Tab-separated table of N, CA and C in Angstrom:
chain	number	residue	atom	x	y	z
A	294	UNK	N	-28.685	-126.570	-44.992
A	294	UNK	CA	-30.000	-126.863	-45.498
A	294	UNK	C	-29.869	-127.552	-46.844
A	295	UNK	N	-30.938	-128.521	-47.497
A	295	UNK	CA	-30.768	-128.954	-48.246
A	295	UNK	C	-31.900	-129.001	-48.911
A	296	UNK	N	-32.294	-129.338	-50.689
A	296	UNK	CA	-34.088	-129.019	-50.742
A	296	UNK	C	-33.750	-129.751	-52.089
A	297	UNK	N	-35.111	-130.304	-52.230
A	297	UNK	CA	-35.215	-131.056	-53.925
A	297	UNK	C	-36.146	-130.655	-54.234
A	298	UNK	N	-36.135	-130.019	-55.447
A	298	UNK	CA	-37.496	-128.864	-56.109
A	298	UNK	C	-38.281	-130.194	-56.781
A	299	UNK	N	-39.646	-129.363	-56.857
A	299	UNK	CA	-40.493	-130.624	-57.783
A	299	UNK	C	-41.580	-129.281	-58.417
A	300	UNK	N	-42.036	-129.115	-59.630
A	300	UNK	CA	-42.848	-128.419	-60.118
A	300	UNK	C	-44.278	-128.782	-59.792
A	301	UNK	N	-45.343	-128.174	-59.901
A	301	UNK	CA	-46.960	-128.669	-60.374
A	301	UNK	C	-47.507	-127.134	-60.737
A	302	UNK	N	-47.910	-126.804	-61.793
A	302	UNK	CA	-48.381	-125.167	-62.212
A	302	UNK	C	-47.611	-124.498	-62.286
A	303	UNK	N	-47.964	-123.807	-60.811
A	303	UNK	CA	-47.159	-122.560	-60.485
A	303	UNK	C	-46.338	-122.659	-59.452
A	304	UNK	N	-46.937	-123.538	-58.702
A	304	UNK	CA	-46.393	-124.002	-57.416
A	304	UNK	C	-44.960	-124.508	-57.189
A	305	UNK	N	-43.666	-124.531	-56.497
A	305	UNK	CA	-42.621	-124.581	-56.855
A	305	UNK	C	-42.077	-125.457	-54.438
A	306	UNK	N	-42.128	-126.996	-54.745
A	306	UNK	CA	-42.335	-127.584	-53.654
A	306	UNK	C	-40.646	-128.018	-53.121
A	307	UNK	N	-39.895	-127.593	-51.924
A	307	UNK	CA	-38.986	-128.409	-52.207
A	307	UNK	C	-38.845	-128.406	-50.436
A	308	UNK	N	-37.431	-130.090	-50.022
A	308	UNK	CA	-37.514	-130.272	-49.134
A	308	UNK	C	-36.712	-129.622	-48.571
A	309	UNK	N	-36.678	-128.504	-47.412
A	309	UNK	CA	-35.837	-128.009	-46.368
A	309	UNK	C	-35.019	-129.329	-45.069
A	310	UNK	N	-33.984	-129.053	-44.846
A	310	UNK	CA	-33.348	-130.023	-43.635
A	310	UNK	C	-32.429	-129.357	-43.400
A	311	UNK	N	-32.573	-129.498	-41.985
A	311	UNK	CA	-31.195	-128.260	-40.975
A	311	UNK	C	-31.065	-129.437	-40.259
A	312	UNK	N	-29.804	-129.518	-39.803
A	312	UNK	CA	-29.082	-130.302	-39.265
A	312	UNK	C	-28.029	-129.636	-38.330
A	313	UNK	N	-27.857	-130.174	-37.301
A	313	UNK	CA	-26.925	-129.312	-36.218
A	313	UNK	C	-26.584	-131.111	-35.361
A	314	UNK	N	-25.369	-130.272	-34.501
A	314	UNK	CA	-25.187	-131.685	-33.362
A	314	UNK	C	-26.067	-132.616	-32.689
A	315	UNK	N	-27.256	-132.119	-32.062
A	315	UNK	CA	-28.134	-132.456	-31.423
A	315	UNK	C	-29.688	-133.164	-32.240
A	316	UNK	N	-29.712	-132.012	-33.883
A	316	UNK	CA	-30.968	-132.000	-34.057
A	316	UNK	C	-30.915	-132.529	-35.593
A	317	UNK	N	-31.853	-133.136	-36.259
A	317	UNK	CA	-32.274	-132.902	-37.611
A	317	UNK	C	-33.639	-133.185	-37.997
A	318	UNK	N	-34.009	-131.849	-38.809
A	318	UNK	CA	-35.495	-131.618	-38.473
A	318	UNK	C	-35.942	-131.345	-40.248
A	319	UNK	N	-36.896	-131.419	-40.795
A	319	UNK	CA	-37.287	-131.297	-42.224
A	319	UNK	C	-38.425	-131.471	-42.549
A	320	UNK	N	-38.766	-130.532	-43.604
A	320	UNK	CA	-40.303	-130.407	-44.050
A	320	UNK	C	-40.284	-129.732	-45.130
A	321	UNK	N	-41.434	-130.220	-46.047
A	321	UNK	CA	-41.600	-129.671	-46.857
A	321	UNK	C	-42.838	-128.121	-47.331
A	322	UNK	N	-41.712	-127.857	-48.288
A	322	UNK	CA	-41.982	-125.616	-47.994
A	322	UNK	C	-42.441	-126.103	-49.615
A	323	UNK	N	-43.576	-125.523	-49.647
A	323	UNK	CA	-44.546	-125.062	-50.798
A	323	UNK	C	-44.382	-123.439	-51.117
A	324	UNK	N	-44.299	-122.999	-52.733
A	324	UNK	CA	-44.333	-121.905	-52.689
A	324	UNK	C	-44.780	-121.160	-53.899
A	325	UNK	N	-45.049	-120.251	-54.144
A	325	UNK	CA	-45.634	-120.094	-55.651
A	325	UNK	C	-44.505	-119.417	-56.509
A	326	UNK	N	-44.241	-120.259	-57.352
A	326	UNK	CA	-42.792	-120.233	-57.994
A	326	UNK	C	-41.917	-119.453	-57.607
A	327	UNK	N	-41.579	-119.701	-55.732
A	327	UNK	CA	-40.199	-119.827	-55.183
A	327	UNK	C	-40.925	-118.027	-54.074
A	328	UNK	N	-42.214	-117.582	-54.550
A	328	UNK	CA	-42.395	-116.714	-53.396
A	328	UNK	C	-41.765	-115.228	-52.949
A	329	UNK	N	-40.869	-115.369	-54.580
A	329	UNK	CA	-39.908	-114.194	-54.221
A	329	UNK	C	-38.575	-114.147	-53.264
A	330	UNK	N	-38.253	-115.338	-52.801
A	330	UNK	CA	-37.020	-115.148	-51.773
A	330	UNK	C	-35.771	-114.849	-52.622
A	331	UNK	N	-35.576	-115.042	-53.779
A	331	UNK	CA	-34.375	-114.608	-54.292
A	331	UNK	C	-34.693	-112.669	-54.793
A	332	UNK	N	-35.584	-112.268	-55.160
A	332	UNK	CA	-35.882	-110.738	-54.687
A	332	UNK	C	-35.851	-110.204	-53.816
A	333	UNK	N	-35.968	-110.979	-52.620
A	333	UNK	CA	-35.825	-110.349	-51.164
A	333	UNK	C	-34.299	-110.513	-50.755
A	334	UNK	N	-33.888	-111.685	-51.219
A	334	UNK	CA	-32.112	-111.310	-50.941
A	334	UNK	C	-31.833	-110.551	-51.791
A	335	UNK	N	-31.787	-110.195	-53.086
A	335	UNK	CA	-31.662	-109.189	-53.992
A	335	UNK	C	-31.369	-107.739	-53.123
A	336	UNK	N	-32.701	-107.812	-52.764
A	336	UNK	CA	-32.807	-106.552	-52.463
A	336	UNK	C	-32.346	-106.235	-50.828
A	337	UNK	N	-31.877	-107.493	-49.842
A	337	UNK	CA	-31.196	-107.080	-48.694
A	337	UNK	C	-29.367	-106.714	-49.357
A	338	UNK	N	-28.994	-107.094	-50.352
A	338	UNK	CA	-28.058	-107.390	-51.051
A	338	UNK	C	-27.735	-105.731	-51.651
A	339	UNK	N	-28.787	-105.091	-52.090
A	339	UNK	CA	-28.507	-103.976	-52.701
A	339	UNK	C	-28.245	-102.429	-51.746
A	340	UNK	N	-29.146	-103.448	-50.734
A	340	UNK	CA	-29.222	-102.406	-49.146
A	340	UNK	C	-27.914	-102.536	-48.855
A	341	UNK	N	-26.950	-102.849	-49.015
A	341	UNK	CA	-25.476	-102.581	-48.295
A	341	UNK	C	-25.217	-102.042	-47.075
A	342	UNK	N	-25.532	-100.914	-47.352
A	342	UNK	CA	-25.409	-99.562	-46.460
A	342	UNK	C	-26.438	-99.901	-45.477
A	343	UNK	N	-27.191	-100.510	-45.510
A	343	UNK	CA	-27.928	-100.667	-44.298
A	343	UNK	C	-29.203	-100.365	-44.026
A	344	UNK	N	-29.899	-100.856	-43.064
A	344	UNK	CA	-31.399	-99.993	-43.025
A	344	UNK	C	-31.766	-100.681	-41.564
A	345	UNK	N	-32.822	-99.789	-40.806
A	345	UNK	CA	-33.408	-99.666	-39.937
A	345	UNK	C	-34.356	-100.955	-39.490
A	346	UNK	N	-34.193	-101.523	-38.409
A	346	UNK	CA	-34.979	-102.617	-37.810
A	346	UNK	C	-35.174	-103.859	-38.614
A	347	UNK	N	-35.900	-105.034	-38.811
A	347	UNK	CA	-35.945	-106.354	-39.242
A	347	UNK	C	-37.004	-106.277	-40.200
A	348	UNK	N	-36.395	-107.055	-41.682
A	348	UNK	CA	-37.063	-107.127	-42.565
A	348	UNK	C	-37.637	-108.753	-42.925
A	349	UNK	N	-38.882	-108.588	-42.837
A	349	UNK	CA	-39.084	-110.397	-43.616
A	349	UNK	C	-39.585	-110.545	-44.308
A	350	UNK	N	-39.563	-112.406	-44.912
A	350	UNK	CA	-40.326	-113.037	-46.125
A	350	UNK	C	-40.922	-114.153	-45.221
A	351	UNK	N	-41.745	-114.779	-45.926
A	351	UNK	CA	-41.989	-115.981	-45.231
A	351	UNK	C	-42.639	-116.602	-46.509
A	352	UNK	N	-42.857	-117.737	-46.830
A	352	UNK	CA	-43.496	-118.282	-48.365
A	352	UNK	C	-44.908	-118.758	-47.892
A	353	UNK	N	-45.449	-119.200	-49.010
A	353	UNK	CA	-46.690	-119.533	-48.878
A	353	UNK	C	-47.470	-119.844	-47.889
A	354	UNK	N	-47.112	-121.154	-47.370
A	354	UNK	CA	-47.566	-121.948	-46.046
A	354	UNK	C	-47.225	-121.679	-44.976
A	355	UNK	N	-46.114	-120.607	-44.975
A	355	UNK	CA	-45.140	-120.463	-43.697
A	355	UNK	C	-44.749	-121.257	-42.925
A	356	UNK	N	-44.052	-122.094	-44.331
A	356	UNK	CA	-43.748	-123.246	-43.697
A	356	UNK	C	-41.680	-123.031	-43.752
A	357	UNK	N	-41.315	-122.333	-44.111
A	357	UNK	CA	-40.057	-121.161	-44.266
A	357	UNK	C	-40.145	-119.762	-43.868
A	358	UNK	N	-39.285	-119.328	-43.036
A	358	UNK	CA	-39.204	-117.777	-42.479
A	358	UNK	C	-38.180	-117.138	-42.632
A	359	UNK	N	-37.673	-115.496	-43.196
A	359	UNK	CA	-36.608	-115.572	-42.852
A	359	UNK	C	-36.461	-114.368	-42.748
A	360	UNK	N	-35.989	-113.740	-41.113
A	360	UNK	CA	-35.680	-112.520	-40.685
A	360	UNK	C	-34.692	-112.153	-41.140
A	361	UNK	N	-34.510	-110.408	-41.450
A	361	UNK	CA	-32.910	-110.016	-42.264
A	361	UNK	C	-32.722	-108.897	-40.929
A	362	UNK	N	-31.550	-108.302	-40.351
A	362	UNK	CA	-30.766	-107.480	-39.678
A	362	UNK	C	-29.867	-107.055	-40.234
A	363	UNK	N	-29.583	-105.828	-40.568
A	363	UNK	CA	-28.194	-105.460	-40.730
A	363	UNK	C	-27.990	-104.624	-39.511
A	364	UNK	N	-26.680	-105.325	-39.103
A	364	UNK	CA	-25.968	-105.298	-37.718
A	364	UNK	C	-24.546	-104.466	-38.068
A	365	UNK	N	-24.244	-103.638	-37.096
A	365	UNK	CA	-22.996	-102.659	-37.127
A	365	UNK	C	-21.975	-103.812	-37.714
A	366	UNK	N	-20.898	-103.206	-38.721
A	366	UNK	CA	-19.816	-103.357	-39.203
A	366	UNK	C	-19.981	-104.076	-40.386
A	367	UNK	N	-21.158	-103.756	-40.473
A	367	UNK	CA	-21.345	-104.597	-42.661
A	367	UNK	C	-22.014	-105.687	-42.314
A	368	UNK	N	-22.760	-106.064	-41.277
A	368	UNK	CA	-22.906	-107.830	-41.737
A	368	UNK	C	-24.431	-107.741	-41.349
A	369	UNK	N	-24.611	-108.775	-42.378
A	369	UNK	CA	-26.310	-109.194	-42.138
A	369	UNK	C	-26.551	-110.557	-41.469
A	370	UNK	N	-27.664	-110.254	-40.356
A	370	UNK	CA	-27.614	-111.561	-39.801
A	370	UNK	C	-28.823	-112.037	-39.998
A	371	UNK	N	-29.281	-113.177	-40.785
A	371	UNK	CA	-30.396	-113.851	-41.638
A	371	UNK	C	-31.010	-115.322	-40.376
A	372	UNK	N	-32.061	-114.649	-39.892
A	372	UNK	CA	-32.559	-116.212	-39.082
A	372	UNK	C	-33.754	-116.977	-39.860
A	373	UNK	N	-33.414	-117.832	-40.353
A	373	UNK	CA	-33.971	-118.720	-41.151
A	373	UNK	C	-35.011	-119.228	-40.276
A	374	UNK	N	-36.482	-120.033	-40.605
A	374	UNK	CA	-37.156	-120.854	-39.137
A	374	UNK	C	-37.979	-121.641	-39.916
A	375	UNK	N	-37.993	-123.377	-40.138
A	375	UNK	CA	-38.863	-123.873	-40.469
A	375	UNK	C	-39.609	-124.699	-39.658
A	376	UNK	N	-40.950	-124.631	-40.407
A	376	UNK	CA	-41.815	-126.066	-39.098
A	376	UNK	C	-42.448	-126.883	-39.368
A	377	UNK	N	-42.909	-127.899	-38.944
A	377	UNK	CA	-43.901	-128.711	-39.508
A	377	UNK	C	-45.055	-128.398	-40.009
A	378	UNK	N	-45.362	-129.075	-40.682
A	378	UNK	CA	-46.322	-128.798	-41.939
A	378	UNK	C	-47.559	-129.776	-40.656
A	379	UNK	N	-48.728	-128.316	-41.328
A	379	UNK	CA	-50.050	-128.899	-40.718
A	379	UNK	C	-50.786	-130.266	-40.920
A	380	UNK	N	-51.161	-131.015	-40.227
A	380	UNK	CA	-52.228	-130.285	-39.198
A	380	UNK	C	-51.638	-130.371	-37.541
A	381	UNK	N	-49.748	-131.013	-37.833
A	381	UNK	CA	-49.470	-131.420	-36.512
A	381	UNK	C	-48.995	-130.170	-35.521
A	382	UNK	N	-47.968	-129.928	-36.565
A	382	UNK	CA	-47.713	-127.977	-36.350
A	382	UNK	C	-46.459	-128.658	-35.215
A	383	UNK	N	-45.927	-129.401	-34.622
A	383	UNK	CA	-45.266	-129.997	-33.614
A	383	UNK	C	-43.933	-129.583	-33.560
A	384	UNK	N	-43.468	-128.962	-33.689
A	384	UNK	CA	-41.978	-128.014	-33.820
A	384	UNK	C	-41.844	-127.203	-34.626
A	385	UNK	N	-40.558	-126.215	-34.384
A	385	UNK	CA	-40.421	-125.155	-34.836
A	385	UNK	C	-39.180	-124.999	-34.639
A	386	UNK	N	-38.372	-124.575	-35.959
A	386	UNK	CA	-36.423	-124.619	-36.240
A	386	UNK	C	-36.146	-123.217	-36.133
A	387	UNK	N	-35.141	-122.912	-35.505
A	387	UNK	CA	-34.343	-121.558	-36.088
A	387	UNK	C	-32.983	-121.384	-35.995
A	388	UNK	N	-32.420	-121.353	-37.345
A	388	UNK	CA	-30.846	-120.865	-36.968
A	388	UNK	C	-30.350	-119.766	-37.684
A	389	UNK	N	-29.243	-118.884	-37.161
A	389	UNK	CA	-29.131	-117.588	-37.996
A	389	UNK	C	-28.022	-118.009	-38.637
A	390	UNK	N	-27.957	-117.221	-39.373
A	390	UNK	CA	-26.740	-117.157	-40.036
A	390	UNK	C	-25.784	-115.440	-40.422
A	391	UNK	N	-24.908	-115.645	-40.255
A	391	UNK	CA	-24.022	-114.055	-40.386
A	391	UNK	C	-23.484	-113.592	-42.412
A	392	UNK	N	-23.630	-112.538	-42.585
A	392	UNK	CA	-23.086	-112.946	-44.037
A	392	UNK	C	-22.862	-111.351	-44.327
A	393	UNK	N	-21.323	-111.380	-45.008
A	393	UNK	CA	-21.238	-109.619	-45.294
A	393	UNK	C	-22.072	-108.991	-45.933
A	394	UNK	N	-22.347	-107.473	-46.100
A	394	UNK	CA	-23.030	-106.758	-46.685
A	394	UNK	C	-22.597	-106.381	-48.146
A	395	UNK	N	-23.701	-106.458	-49.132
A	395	UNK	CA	-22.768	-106.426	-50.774
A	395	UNK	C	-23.122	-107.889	-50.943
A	396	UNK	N	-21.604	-107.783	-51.571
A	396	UNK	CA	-21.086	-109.278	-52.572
A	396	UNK	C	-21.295	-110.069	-51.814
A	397	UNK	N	-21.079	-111.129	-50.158
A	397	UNK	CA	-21.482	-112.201	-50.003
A	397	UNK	C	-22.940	-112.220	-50.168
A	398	UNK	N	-24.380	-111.233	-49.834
A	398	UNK	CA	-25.342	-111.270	-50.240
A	398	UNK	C	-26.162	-111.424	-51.036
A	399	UNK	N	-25.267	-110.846	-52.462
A	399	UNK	CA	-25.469	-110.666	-53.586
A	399	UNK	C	-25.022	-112.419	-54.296
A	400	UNK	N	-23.956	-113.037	-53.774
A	400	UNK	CA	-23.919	-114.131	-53.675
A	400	UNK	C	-24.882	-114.894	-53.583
A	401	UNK	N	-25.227	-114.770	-52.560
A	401	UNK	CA	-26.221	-116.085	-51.963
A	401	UNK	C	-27.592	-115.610	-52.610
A	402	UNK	N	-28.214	-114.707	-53.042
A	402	UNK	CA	-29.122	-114.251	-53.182
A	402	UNK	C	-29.248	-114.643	-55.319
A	403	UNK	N	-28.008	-115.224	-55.766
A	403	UNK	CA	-27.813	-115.375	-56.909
A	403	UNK	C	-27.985	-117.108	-56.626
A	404	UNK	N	-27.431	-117.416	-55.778
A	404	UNK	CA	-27.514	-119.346	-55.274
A	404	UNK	C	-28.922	-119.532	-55.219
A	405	UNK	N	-29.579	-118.794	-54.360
A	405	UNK	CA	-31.027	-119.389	-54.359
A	405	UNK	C	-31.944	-119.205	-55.717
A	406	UNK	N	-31.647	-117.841	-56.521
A	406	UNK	CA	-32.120	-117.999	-57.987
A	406	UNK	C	-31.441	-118.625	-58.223
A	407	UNK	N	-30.537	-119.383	-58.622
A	407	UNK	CA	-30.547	-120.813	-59.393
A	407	UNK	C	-30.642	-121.435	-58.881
A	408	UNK	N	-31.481	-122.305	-57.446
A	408	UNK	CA	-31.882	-123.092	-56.978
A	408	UNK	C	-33.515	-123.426	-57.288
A	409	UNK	N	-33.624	-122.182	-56.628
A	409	UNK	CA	-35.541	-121.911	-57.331
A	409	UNK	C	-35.577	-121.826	-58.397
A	410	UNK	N	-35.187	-121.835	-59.594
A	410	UNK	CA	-34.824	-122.131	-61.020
A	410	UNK	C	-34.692	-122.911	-61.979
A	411	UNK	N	-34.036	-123.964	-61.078
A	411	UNK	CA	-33.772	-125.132	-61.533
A	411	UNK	C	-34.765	-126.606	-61.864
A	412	UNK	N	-34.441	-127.184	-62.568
A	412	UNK	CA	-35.436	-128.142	-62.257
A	412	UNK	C	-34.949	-129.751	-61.716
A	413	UNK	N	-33.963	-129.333	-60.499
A	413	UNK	CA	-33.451	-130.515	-60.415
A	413	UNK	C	-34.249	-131.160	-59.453
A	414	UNK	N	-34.001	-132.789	-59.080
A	414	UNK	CA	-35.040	-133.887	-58.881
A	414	UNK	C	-34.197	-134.377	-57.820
A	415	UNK	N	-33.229	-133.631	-57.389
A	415	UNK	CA	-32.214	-134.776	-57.033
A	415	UNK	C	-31.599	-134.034	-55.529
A	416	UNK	N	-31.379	-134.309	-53.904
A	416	UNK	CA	-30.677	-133.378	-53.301
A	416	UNK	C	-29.890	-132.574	-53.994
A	417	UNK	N	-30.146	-131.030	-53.370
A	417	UNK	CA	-29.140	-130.243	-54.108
A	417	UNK	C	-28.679	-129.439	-52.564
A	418	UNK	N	-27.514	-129.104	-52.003
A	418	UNK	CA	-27.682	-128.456	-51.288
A	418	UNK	C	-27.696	-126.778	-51.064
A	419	UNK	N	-28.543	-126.412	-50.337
A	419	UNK	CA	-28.699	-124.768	-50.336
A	419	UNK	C	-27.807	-124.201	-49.892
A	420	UNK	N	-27.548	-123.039	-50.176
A	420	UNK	CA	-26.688	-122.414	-49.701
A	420	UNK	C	-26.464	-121.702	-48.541
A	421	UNK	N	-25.309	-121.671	-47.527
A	421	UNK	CA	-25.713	-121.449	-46.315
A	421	UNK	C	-24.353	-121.660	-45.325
A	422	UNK	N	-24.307	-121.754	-44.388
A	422	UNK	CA	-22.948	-122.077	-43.200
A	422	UNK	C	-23.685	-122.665	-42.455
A	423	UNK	N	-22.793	-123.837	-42.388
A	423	UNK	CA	-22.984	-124.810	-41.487
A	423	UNK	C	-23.339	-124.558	-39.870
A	424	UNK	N	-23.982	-124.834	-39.699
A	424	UNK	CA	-24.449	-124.686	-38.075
A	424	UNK	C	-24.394	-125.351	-36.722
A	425	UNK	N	-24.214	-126.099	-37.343
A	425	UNK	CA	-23.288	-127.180	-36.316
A	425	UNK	C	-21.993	-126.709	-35.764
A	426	UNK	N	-21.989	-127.083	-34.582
A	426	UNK	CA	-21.449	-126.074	-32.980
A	426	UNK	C	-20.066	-127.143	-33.071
């Protein structure tokens, strides 16, 4: 995934793009200064140990989704899903991703606060594993 932040207020706009063999799909995710997704990895991050059934965020427009699992043997499996922005609504993305429990979480969950943070203008890419097969 990849995203270029742009400010206005409060509002915090940047472009999502997933890319795989077959597909590349992108839209832009509106959010009110970033919506909390770096608190919500925070806090799948602090869960280590684990917890019971599927946790989500989704930002403003729901125009970004992202289911959390923690799955037997430490690992969290994160399905990301973006879609077109209204009024066409004409697809809908999803790819998961696997990531240990702890420190790689705590990782990535530190990447996206300084992504949503930042004020860069310029592709930056997000953090993530490649998905392409």
């Amino acid at each position: 995934m990849e995203g270029r932040t742009s400010r206005r207020a409060s509002t915090l706009d940047f472009l999502v793009t997933a890319q795989g063999q077959w597909v590349r799909v992108e839209t832009l995710v509106r959010t009110w200064e970033g919506d909390g997704l770096d608190a919500f990895l925070s806090a799948l991050a602090e869960d280590f140990r684990g917890w019971e059934g599927e946790r989500t965020w989704r930002s403003l427009e729901r125009d970004l989704t992202l289911s959390a699992e923690h799955r037997p043997g430490g690992y969290v499996h994160l399905t990301w899903g973006i879609r077109d922005r209204p009024p066409s609504e004409e697809w809908h993305f999803t790819t998961t991703t696997v990531h240990a429990a702890g420190e790689e979480m705590r990782h990535l969950a530190a990447e996206i606060h300084t992504f949503l943070t930042s004020e860069v203008r310029q592709p930056q890419r997000l953090p993530g594993r490649d998905t392409t097969p």
